[in-house]
Short mmCIF file of N, CA and C in Angstrom, two decimals:
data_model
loop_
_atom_site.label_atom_id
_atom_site.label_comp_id
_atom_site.label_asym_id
_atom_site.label_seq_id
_atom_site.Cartn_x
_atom_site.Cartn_y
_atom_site.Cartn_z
N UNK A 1 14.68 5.51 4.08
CA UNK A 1 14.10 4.22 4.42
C UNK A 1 12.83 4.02 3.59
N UNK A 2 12.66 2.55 3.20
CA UNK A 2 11.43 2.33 2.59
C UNK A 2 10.14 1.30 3.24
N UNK A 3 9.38 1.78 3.25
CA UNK A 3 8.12 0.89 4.00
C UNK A 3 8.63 -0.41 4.56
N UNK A 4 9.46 -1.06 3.10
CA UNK A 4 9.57 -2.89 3.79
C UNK A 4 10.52 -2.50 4.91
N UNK A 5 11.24 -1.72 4.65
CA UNK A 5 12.74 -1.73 5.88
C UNK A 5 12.35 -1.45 6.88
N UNK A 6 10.98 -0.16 7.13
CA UNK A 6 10.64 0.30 8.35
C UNK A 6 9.32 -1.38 8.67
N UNK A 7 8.89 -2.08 8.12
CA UNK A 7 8.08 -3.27 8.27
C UNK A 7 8.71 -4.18 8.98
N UNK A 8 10.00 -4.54 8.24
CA UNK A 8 11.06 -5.09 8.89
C UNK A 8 11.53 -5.10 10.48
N UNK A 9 11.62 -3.46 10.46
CA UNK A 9 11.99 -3.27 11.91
C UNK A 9 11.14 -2.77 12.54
N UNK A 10 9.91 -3.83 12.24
CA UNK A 10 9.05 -3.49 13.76
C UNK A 10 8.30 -2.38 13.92
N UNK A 11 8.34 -1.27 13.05
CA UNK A 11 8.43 -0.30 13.00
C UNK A 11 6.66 0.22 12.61
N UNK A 12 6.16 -0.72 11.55
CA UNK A 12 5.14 -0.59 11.21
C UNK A 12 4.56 -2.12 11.28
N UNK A 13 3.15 -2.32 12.23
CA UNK A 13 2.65 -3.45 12.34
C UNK A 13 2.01 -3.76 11.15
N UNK A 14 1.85 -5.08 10.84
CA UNK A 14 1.16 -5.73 9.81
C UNK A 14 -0.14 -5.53 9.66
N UNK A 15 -0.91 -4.68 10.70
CA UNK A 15 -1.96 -4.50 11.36
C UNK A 15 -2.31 -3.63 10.52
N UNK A 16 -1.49 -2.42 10.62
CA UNK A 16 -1.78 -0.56 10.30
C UNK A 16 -1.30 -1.15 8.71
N UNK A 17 -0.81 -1.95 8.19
CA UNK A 17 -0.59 -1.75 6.64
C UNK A 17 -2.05 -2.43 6.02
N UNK A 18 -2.67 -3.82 6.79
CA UNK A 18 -3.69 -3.98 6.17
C UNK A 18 -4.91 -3.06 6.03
N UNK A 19 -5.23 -2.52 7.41
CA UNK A 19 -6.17 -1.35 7.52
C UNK A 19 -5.85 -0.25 6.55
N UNK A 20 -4.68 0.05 6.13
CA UNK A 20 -4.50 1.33 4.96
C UNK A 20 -4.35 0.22 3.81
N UNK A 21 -4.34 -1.14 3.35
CA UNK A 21 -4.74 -1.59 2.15
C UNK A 21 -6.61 -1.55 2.58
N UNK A 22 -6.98 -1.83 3.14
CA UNK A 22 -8.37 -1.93 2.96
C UNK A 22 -9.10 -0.20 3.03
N UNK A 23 -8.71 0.70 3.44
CA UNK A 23 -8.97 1.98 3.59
C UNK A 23 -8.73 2.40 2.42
N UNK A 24 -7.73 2.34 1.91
CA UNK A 24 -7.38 2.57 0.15
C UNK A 24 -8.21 2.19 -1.02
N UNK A 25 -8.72 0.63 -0.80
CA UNK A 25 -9.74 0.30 -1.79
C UNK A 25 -10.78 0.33 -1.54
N UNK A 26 -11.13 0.86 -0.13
CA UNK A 26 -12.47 1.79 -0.08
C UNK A 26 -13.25 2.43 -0.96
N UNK A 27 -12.05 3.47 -0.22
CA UNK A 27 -12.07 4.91 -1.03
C UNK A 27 -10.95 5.45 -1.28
N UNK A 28 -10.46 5.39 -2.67
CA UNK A 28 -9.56 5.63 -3.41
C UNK A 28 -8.86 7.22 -2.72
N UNK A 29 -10.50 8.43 -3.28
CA UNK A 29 -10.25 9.32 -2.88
C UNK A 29 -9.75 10.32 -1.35
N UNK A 30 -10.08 8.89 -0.60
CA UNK A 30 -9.58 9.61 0.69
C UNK A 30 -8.17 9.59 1.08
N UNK A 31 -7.83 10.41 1.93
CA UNK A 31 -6.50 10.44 2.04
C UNK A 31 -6.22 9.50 2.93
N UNK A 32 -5.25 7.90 2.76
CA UNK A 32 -4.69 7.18 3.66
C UNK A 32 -2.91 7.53 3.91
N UNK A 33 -2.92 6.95 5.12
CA UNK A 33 -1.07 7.02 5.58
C UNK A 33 -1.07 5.97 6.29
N UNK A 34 0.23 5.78 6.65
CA UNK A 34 0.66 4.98 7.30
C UNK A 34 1.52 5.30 7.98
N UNK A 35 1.46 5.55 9.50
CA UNK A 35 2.73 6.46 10.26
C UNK A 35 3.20 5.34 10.94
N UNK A 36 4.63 6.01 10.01
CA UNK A 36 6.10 5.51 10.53
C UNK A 36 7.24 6.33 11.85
N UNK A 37 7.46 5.77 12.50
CA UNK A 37 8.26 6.45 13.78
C UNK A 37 8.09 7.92 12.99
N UNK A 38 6.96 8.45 13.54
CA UNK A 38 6.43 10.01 13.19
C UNK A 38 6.79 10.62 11.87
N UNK A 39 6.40 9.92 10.98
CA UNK A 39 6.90 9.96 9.30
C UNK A 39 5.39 9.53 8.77
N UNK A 40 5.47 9.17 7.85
CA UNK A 40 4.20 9.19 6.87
C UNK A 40 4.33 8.49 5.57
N UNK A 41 3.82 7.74 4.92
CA UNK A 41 3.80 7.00 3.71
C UNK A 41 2.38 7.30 3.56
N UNK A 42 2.41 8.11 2.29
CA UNK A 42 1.16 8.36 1.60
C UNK A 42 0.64 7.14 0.36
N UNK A 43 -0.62 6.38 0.92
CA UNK A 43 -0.77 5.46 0.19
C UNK A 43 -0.95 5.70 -1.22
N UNK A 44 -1.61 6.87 -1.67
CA UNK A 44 -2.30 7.08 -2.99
C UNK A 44 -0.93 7.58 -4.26
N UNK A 45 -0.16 7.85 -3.33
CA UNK A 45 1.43 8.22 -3.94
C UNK A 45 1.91 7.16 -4.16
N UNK A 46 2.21 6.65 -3.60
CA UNK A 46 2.81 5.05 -3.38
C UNK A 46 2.21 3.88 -4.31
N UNK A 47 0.64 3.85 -5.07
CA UNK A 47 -0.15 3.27 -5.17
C UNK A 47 0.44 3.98 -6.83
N UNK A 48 0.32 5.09 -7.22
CA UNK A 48 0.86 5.82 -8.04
C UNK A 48 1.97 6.07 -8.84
N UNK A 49 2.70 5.67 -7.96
CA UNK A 49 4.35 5.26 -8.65
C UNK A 49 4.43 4.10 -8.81
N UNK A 50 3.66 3.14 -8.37
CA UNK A 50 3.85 1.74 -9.16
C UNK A 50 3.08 1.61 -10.53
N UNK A 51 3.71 1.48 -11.75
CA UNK A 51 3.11 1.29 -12.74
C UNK A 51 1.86 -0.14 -12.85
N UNK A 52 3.08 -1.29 -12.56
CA UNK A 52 2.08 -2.19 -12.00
C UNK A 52 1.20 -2.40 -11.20
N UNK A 53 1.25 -1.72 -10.43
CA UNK A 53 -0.08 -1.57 -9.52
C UNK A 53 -0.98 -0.87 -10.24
N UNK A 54 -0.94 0.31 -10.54
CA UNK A 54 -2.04 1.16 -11.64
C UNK A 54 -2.49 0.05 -12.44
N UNK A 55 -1.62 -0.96 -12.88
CA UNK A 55 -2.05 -1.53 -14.03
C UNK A 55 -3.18 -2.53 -14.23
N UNK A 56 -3.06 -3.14 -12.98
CA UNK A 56 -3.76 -4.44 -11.56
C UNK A 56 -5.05 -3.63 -10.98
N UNK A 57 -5.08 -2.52 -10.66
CA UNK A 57 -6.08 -1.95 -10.15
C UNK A 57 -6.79 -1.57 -11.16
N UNK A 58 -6.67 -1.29 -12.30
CA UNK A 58 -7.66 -1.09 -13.40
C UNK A 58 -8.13 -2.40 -14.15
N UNK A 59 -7.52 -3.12 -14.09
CA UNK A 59 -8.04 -4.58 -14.63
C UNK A 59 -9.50 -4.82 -13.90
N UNK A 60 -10.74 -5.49 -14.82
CA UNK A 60 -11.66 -5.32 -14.79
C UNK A 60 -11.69 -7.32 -14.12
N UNK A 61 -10.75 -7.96 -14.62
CA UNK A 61 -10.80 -9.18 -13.95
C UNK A 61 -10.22 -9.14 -12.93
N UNK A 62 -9.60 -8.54 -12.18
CA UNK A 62 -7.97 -8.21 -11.19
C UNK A 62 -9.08 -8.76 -9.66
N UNK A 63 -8.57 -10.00 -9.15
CA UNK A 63 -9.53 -10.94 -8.11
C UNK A 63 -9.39 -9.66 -6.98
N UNK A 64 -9.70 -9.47 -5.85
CA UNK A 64 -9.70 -8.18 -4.85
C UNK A 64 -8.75 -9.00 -4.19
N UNK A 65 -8.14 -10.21 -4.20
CA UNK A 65 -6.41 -10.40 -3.51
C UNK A 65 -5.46 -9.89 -3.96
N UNK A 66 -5.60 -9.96 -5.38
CA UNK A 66 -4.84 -8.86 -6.39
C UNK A 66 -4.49 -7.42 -6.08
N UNK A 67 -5.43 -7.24 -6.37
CA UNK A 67 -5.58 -5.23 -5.65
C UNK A 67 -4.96 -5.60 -4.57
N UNK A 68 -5.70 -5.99 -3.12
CA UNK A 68 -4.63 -6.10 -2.00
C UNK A 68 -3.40 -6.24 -1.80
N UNK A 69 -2.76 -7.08 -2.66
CA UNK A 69 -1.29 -7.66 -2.78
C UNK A 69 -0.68 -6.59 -3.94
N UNK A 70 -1.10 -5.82 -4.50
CA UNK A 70 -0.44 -4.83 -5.39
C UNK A 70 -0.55 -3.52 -4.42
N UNK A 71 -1.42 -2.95 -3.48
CA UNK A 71 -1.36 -2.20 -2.68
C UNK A 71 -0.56 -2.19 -1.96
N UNK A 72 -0.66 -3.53 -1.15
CA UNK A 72 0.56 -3.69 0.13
C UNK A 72 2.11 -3.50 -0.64
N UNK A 73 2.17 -4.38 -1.96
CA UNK A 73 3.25 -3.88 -2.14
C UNK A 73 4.00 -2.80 -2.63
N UNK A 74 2.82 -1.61 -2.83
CA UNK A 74 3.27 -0.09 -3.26
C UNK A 74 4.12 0.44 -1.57
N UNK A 75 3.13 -0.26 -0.97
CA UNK A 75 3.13 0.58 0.57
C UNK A 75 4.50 0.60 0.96
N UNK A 76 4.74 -1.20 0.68
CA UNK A 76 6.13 -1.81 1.09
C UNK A 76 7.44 -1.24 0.53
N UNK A 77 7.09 -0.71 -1.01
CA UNK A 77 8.34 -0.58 -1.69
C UNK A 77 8.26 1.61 -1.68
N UNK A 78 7.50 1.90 -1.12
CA UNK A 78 7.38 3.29 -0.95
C UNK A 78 8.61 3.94 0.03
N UNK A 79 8.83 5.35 -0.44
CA UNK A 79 9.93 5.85 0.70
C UNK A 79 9.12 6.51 1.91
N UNK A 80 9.52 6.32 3.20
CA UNK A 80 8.71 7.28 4.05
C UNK A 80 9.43 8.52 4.63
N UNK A 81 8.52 9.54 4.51
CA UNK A 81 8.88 11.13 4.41
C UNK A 81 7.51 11.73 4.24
#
């Protein structure tokens, strides 16, 4: 299963994904998750395998809706395990 599917079903509130997008661009270095029916999506992994997102988060113009909306969607398209 991947973030959107477990999002989908209810599974993860819209709530706990914004708080781990805003916990993430905090502080990069800290460790965020997002627990799924007792599973885990590691944001900084997730944030990591998107090329485009790396790409958005280093942009020196990249608006901070940007970053947000490239985060959420690492989170979304991430596997949880």
């Amino acid at each position: 299963m991947i973030g959107g599917g477990a999002y989908k079903q209810k599974l993860i509130p819209a709530e706990e994904i914004d708080a781990a997008v805003s916990a993430y661009l905090t502080d990069r270095t800290a460790l965020t998750t997002v627990a799924v029916d007792g599973k885990h999506i590691d944001v900084a992994a997730a944030v990591l395998s998107q090329p485009y997102t790396i790409e958005v988060l280093a942009r020196e113009d990249a608006t901070p809706m940007q970053k947000r909306q490239v985060v959420r969607t690492a989170i979304l398209l991430a596997a949880v395990g």
